[in-house]
XYZ file of C-alpha atoms in Angstrom:
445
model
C 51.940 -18.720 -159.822
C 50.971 -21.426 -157.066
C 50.066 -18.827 -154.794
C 47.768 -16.410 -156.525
C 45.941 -19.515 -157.794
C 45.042 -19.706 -154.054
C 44.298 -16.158 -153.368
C 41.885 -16.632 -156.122
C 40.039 -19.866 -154.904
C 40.277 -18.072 -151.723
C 37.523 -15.819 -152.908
C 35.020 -18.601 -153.046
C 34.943 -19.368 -149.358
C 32.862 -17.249 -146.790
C 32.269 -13.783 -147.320
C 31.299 -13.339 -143.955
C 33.033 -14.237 -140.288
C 30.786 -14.018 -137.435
C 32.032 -11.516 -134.643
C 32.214 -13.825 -132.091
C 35.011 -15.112 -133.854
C 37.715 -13.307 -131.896
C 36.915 -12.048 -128.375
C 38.244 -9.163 -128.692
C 39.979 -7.278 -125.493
C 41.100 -3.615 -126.006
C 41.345 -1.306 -123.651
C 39.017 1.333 -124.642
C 35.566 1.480 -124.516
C 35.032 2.103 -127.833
C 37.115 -0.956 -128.687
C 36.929 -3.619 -125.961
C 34.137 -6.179 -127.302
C 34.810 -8.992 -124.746
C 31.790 -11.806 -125.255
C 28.939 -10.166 -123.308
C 26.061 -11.598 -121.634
C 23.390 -11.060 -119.190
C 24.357 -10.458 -115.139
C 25.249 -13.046 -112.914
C 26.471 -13.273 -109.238
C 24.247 -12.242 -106.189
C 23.760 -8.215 -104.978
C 24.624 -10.113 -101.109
C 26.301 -7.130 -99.387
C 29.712 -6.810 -98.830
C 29.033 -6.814 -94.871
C 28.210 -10.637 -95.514
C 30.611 -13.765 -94.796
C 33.992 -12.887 -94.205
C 35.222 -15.796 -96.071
C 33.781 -14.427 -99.435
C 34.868 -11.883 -101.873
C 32.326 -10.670 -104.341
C 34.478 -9.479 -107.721
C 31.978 -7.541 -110.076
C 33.471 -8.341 -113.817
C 32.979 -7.821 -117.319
C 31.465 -10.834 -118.729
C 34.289 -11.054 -121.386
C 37.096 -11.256 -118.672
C 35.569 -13.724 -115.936
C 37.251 -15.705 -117.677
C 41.065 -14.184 -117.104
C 40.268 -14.372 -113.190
C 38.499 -17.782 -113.086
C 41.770 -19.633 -112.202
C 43.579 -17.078 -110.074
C 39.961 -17.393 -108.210
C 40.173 -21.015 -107.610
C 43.446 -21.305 -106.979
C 43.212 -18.518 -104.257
C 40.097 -20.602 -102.448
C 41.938 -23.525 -102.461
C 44.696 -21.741 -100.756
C 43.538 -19.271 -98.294
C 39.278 -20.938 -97.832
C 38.193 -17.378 -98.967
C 35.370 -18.356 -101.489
C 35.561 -15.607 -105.029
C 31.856 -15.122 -105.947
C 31.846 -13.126 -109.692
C 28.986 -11.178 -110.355
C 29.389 -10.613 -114.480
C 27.412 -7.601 -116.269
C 28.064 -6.506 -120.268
C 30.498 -3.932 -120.571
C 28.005 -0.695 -120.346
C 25.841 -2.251 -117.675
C 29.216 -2.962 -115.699
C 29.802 0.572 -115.903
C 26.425 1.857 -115.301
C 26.558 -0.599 -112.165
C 29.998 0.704 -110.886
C 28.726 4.560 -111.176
C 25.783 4.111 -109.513
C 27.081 2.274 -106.544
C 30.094 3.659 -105.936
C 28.343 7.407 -106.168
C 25.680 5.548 -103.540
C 28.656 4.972 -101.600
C 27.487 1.746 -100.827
C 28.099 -1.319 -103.042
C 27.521 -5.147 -103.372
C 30.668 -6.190 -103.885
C 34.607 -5.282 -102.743
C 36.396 -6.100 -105.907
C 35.895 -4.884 -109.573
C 37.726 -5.216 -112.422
C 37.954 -1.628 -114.460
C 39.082 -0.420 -117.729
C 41.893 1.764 -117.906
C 39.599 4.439 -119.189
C 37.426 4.066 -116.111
C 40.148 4.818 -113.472
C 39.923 8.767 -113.241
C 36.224 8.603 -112.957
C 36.436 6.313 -110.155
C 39.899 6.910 -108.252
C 38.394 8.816 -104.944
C 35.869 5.643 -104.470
C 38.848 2.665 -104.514
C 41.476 2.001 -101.658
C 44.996 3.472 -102.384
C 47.097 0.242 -103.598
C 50.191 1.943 -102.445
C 51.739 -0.892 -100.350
C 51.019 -2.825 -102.892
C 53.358 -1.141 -106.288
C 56.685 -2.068 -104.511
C 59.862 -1.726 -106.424
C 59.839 -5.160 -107.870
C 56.281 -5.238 -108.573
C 56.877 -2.069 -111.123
C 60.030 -3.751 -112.202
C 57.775 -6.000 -113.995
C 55.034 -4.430 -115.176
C 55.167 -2.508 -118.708
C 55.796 1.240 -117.545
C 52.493 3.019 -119.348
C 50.847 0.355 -117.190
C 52.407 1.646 -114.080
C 51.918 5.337 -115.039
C 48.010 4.776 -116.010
C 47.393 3.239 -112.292
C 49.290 6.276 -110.664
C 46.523 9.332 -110.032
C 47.004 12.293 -107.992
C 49.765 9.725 -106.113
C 47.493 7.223 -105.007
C 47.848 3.778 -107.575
C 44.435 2.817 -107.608
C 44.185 -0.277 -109.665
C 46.430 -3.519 -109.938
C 47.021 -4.598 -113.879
C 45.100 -7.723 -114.031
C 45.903 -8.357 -118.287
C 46.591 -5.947 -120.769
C 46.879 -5.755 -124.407
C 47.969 -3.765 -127.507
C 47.772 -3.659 -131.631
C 51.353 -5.196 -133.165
C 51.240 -6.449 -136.833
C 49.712 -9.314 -137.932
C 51.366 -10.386 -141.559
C 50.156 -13.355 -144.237
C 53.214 -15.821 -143.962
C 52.320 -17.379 -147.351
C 52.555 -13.916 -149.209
C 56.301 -12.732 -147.446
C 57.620 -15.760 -147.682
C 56.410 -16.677 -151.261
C 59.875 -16.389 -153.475
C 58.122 -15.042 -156.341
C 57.145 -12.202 -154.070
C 60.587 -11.526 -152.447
C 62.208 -11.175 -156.046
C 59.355 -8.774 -157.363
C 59.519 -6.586 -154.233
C 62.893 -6.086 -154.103
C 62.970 -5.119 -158.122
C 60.525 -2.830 -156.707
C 61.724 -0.886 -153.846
C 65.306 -2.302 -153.578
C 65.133 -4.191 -150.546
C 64.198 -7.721 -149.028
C 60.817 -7.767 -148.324
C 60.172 -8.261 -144.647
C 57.758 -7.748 -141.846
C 57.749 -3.925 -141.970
C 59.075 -2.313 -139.138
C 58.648 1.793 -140.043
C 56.147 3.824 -141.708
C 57.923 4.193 -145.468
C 58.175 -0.082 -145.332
C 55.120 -0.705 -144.353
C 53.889 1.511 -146.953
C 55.351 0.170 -149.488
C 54.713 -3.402 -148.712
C 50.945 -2.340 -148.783
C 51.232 -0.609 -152.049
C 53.298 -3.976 -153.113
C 50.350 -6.369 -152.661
C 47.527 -3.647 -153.501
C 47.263 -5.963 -157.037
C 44.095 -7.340 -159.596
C 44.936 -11.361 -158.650
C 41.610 -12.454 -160.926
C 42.889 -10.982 -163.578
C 39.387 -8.521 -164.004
C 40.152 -5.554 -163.773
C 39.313 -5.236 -160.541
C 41.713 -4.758 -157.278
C 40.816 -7.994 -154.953
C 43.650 -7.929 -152.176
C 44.641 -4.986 -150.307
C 48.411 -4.646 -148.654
C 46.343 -3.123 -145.421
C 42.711 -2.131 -143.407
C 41.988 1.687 -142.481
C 40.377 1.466 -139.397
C 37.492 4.718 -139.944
C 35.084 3.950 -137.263
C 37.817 3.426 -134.273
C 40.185 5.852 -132.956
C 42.813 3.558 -131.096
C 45.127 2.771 -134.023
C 45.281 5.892 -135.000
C 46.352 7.085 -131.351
C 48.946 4.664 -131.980
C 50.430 6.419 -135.115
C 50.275 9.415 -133.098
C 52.516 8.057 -130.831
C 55.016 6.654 -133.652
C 54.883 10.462 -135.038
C 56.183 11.680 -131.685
C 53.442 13.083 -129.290
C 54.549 12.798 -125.749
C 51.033 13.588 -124.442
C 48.566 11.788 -126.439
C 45.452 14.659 -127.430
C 45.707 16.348 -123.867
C 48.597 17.642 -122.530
C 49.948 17.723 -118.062
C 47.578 21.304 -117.813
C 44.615 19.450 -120.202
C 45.145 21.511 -123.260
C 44.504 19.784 -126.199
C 47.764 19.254 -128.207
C 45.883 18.104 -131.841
C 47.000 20.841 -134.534
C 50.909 20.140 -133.461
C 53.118 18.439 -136.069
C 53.344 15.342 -135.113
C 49.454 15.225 -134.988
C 49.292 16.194 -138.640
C 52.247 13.427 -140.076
C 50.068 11.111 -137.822
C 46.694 12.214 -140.007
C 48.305 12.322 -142.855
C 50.119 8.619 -142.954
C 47.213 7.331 -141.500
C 44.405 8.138 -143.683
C 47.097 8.058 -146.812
C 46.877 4.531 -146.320
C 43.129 3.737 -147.450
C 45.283 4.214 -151.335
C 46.164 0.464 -150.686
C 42.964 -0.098 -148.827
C 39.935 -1.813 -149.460
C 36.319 0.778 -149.572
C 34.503 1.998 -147.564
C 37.614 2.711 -144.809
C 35.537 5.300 -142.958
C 33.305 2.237 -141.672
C 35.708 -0.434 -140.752
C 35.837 -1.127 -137.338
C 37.978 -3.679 -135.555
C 35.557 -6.626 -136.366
C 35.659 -5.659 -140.010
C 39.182 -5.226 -140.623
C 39.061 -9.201 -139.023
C 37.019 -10.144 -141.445
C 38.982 -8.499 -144.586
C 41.734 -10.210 -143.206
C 40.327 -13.885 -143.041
C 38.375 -13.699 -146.364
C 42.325 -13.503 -147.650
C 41.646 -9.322 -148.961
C 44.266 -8.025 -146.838
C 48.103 -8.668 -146.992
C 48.733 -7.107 -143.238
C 46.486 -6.038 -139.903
C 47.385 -3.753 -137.451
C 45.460 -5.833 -134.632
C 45.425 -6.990 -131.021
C 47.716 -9.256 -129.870
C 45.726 -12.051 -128.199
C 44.017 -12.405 -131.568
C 46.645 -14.335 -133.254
C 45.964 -18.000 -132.126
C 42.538 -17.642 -132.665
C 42.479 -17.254 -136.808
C 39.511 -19.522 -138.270
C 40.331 -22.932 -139.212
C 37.917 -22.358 -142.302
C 39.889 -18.657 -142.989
C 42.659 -18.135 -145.923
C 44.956 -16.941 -142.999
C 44.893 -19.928 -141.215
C 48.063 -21.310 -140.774
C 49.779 -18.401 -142.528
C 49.476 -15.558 -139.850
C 52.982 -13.772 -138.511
C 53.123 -11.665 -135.873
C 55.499 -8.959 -135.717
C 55.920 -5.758 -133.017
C 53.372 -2.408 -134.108
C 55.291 -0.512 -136.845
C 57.495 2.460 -135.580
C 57.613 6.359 -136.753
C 59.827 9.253 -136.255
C 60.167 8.417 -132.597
C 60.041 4.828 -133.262
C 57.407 1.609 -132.291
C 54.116 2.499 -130.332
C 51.395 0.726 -129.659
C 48.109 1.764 -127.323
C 48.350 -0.383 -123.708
C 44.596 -2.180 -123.420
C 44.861 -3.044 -119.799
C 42.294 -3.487 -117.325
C 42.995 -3.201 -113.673
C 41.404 -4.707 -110.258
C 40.220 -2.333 -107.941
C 38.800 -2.890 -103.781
C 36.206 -0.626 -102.968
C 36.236 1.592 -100.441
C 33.450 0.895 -99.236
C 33.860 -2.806 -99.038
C 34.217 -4.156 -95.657
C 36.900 -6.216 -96.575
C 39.990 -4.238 -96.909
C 42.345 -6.885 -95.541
C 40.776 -9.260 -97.376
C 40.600 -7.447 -100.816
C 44.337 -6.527 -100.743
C 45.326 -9.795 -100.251
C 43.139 -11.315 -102.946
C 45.089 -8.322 -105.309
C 48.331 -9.154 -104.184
C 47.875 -13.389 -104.846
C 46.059 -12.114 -108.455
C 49.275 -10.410 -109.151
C 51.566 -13.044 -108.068
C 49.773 -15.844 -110.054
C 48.973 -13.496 -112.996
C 50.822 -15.683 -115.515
C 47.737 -18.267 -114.582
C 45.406 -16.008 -117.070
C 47.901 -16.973 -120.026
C 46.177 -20.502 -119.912
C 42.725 -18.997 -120.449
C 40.094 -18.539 -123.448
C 41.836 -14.705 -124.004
C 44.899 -15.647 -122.547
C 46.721 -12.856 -121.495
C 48.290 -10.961 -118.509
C 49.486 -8.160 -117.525
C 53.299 -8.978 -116.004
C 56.258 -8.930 -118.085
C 57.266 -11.937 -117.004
C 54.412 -13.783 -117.229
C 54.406 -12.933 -121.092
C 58.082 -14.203 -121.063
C 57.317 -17.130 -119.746
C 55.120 -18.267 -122.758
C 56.705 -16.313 -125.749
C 58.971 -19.591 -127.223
C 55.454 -21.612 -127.275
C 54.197 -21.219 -130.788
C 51.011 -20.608 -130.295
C 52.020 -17.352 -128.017
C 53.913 -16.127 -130.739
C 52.157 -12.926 -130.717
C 54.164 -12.470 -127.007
C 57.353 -11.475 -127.940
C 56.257 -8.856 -130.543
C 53.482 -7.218 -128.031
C 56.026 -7.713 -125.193
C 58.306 -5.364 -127.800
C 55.985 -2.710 -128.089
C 54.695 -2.791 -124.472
C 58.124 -1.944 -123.566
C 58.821 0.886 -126.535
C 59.494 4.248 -124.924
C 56.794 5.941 -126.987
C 54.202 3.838 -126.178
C 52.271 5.666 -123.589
C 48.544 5.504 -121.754
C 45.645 7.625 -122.698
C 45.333 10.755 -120.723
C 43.566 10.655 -117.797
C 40.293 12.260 -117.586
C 36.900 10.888 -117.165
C 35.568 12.474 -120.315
C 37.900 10.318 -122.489
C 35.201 8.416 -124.013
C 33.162 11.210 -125.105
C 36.103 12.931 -126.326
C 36.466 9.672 -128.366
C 32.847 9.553 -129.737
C 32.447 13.002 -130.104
C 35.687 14.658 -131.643
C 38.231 11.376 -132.858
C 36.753 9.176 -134.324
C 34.518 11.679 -136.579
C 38.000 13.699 -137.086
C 39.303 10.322 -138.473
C 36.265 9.289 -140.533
C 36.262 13.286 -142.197
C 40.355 12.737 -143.020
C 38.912 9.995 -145.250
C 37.042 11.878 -147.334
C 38.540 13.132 -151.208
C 40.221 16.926 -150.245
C 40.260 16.804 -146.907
C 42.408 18.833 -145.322
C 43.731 17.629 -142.246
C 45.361 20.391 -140.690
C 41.784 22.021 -140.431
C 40.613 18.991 -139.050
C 43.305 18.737 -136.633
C 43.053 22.316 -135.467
C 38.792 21.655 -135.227
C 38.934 18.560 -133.142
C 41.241 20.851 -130.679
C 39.120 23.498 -129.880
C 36.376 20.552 -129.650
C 38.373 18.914 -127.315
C 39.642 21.813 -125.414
C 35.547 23.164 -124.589
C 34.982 19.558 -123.746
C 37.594 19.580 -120.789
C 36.902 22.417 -119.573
């Protein structure tokens, strides 16, 4: 067959892809690897020149606000001055300052994850989250912004894991016959848990011939936590790990078919699961050892020209559970200071960011955070990705992370070593499950 011939030339090519790659831009800490690099900007303090807002940014994201910057300077005079840190020193920055009480700049942009850590030192954006501004902005989005009924952060781009799928492979008609011999039906994008497992099982095959299994129907992401907080979703979980009075709700059943279908998968994935992390399950991808890839959606015009994939990448929404599609919203949100003297100033620069949002689209990550601003680009080809991360955006199940300030540590601490033991031969999940809960539950309290 035509096509396996190329799988197996594929082989020869690169082993390796460099990180830098992708840039990637997930919400979590744990996740978001926008390109970093050293700070930038001036400390001048925000009692300075009245026509000047200083916007302290993650290196990575400059870039999403660059244009909205100049288009707002051109407009009102105000002059946008970025001052860009790496993602830890931008939060080491932002809780030292804002605990001061006195900062060096009236505008930052924040991760989701950041917001109930920092909600009593940013203005209320009240005014701002009128009807119509909800109206189009993808509900979990609206929800995370909302604490203790202040919003506290406009959505400035956001993001989330659909399914990325090798065209070549579904669409070769060699394929389409054997699968449906298989498992008695066409063979498709998978849009549930039982299809996508069988399309991974499907291509889990020996192409050389030796013995030896060389492409894989999926990735098991081990040494990250957000995909799997997306199958928990899919299984069900209206509060994802904490519930409305911060009890831990791991040990439930819908935590345990989420466990179970998630690390059941690593049967039709390559080793060494436990340690794949999002720039590894890129790589397994490109080198051709992977027939699918849960990933994040900006990712998909940015496959390697010298990559397997290239050319023959699909995007489809994030598969769906019991209680349907969910993905995990990556957003990041632009909060004034309240201790910037510009109040006036700062809200208007938020408002004309979110009315000229869709200008982010045309950027080196190229995304946004308004519905319609997606919309707008979703028939151009190389926003395919749009319509399918629009689609699970919108899904009813797909919800925020819970807000508390000791998310990440909950992360580092208690999920992602949960996940990587639920890898292991014999584990038993429900004892994991019911572990990571009282872990969690100490932790908040």
């Amino acid at each position: 067959m035509m096509l396996r011939n190329n799988l197996r030339n594929s082989r020869k090519r690169s082993a390796v892809y460099a990180k830098s790659t992708v840039g990637l831009a997930v919400a979590t800490a744990s996740v978001l690897a926008l390109s970093a690099c050293g700070a930038g900007g001036s400390d001048t303090a925000t009692s300075g020149d009245s026509d000047e807002l200083t916007v302290m940014v993650e290196a990575g994201g400059h870039a999403e606000l660059q244009p909205i910057a100049d288009l707002y300077e051109k407009e009102s005079g105000t002059k946008i001055t970025f001052v860009e840190l790496p993602y830890d020193g931008l939060y080491n920055r932002l809780n030292s300052e804002f605990s001061a009480g006195s900062v060096s700049f009236d505008i930052a942009a924040l991760d989701s994850i950041w917001l109930p850590a920092f909600k009593d030192a940013v203005t209320p954006l009240n005014e701002l989250f009128t009807d119509e501004v909800k109206s189009d902005l993808f509900p979990a989005l609206v929800q995370e912004a909302q604490l203790d009924g202040n919003y506290v952060g406009m959505p400035a781009w956001t993001n989330s894991e659909i399914l990325f799928y090798r065209t070549d492979l579904f669409g070769d008609p060699d394929e389409q016959l054997a699968f449906k011999a298989q498992f008695g039906y066409d063979l498709i994008p998978p849009t549930t848990w039982q299809q996508y497992a069988d399309v991974a099982e499907f291509f889990t095959r020996d192409i050389d011939g030796d013995g030896q299994t060389d492409l894989y129907g999926t990735d098991v992401k081990g040494a990250v936590e957000t995909e799997w907080l997306a199958t928990l979703s899919q299984a069900g979980e209206k509060d994802m790990v904490i519930d409305e009075d911060g009890v831990s709700t791991l040990g439930d059943k819908a935590s345990l078919d989420a466990l179970n279908f998630y690390s059941g998968l690593q049967e039709f994935a390559p080793p060494g699961a436990a340690q794949v992390d999002w720039a590894g399950a890129q790589n397994l991808f490109y080198q051709g050892q992977t027939a699918m890839m849960r990933f994040w959606g900006h990712a998909f015009p940015q496959t390697p020209e010298d990559s397997v994939a290239f050319g023959n990448v699909g995007a489809a929404p994030m598969i769906g559970g019991s209680a349907g599609i969910a993905g995990v919203p990556g957003p990041w949100y632009l909060s004034l200071a309240k201790a910037s003297e510009k109040q006036e100033q700062g809200l208007d620069f938020l408002q004309f960011a979110y009315d000229h949002n869709d200008l982010s689209i045309q950027t080196s990550l190229g995304l946004a955070a308004r519905i319609s601003a997606f919309e707008k680009y979703q028939d151009d080809p190389k926003y395919a990705a749009f319509k399918p991360l629009v689609e699970t955006l919108s899904a009813s199940a797909t919800i925020p992370r819970p807000a508390t300030p000791k998310w990440q540590q909950i992360v580092d601490s208690v999920l992602v070593p949960m996940i990587q033991k639920s890898l292991e031969p014999g584990a038993d999940n429900q004892q994991l499950l019911d572990d990571a809960k009282k872990q969690v539950d100490a932790i908040t309290k």
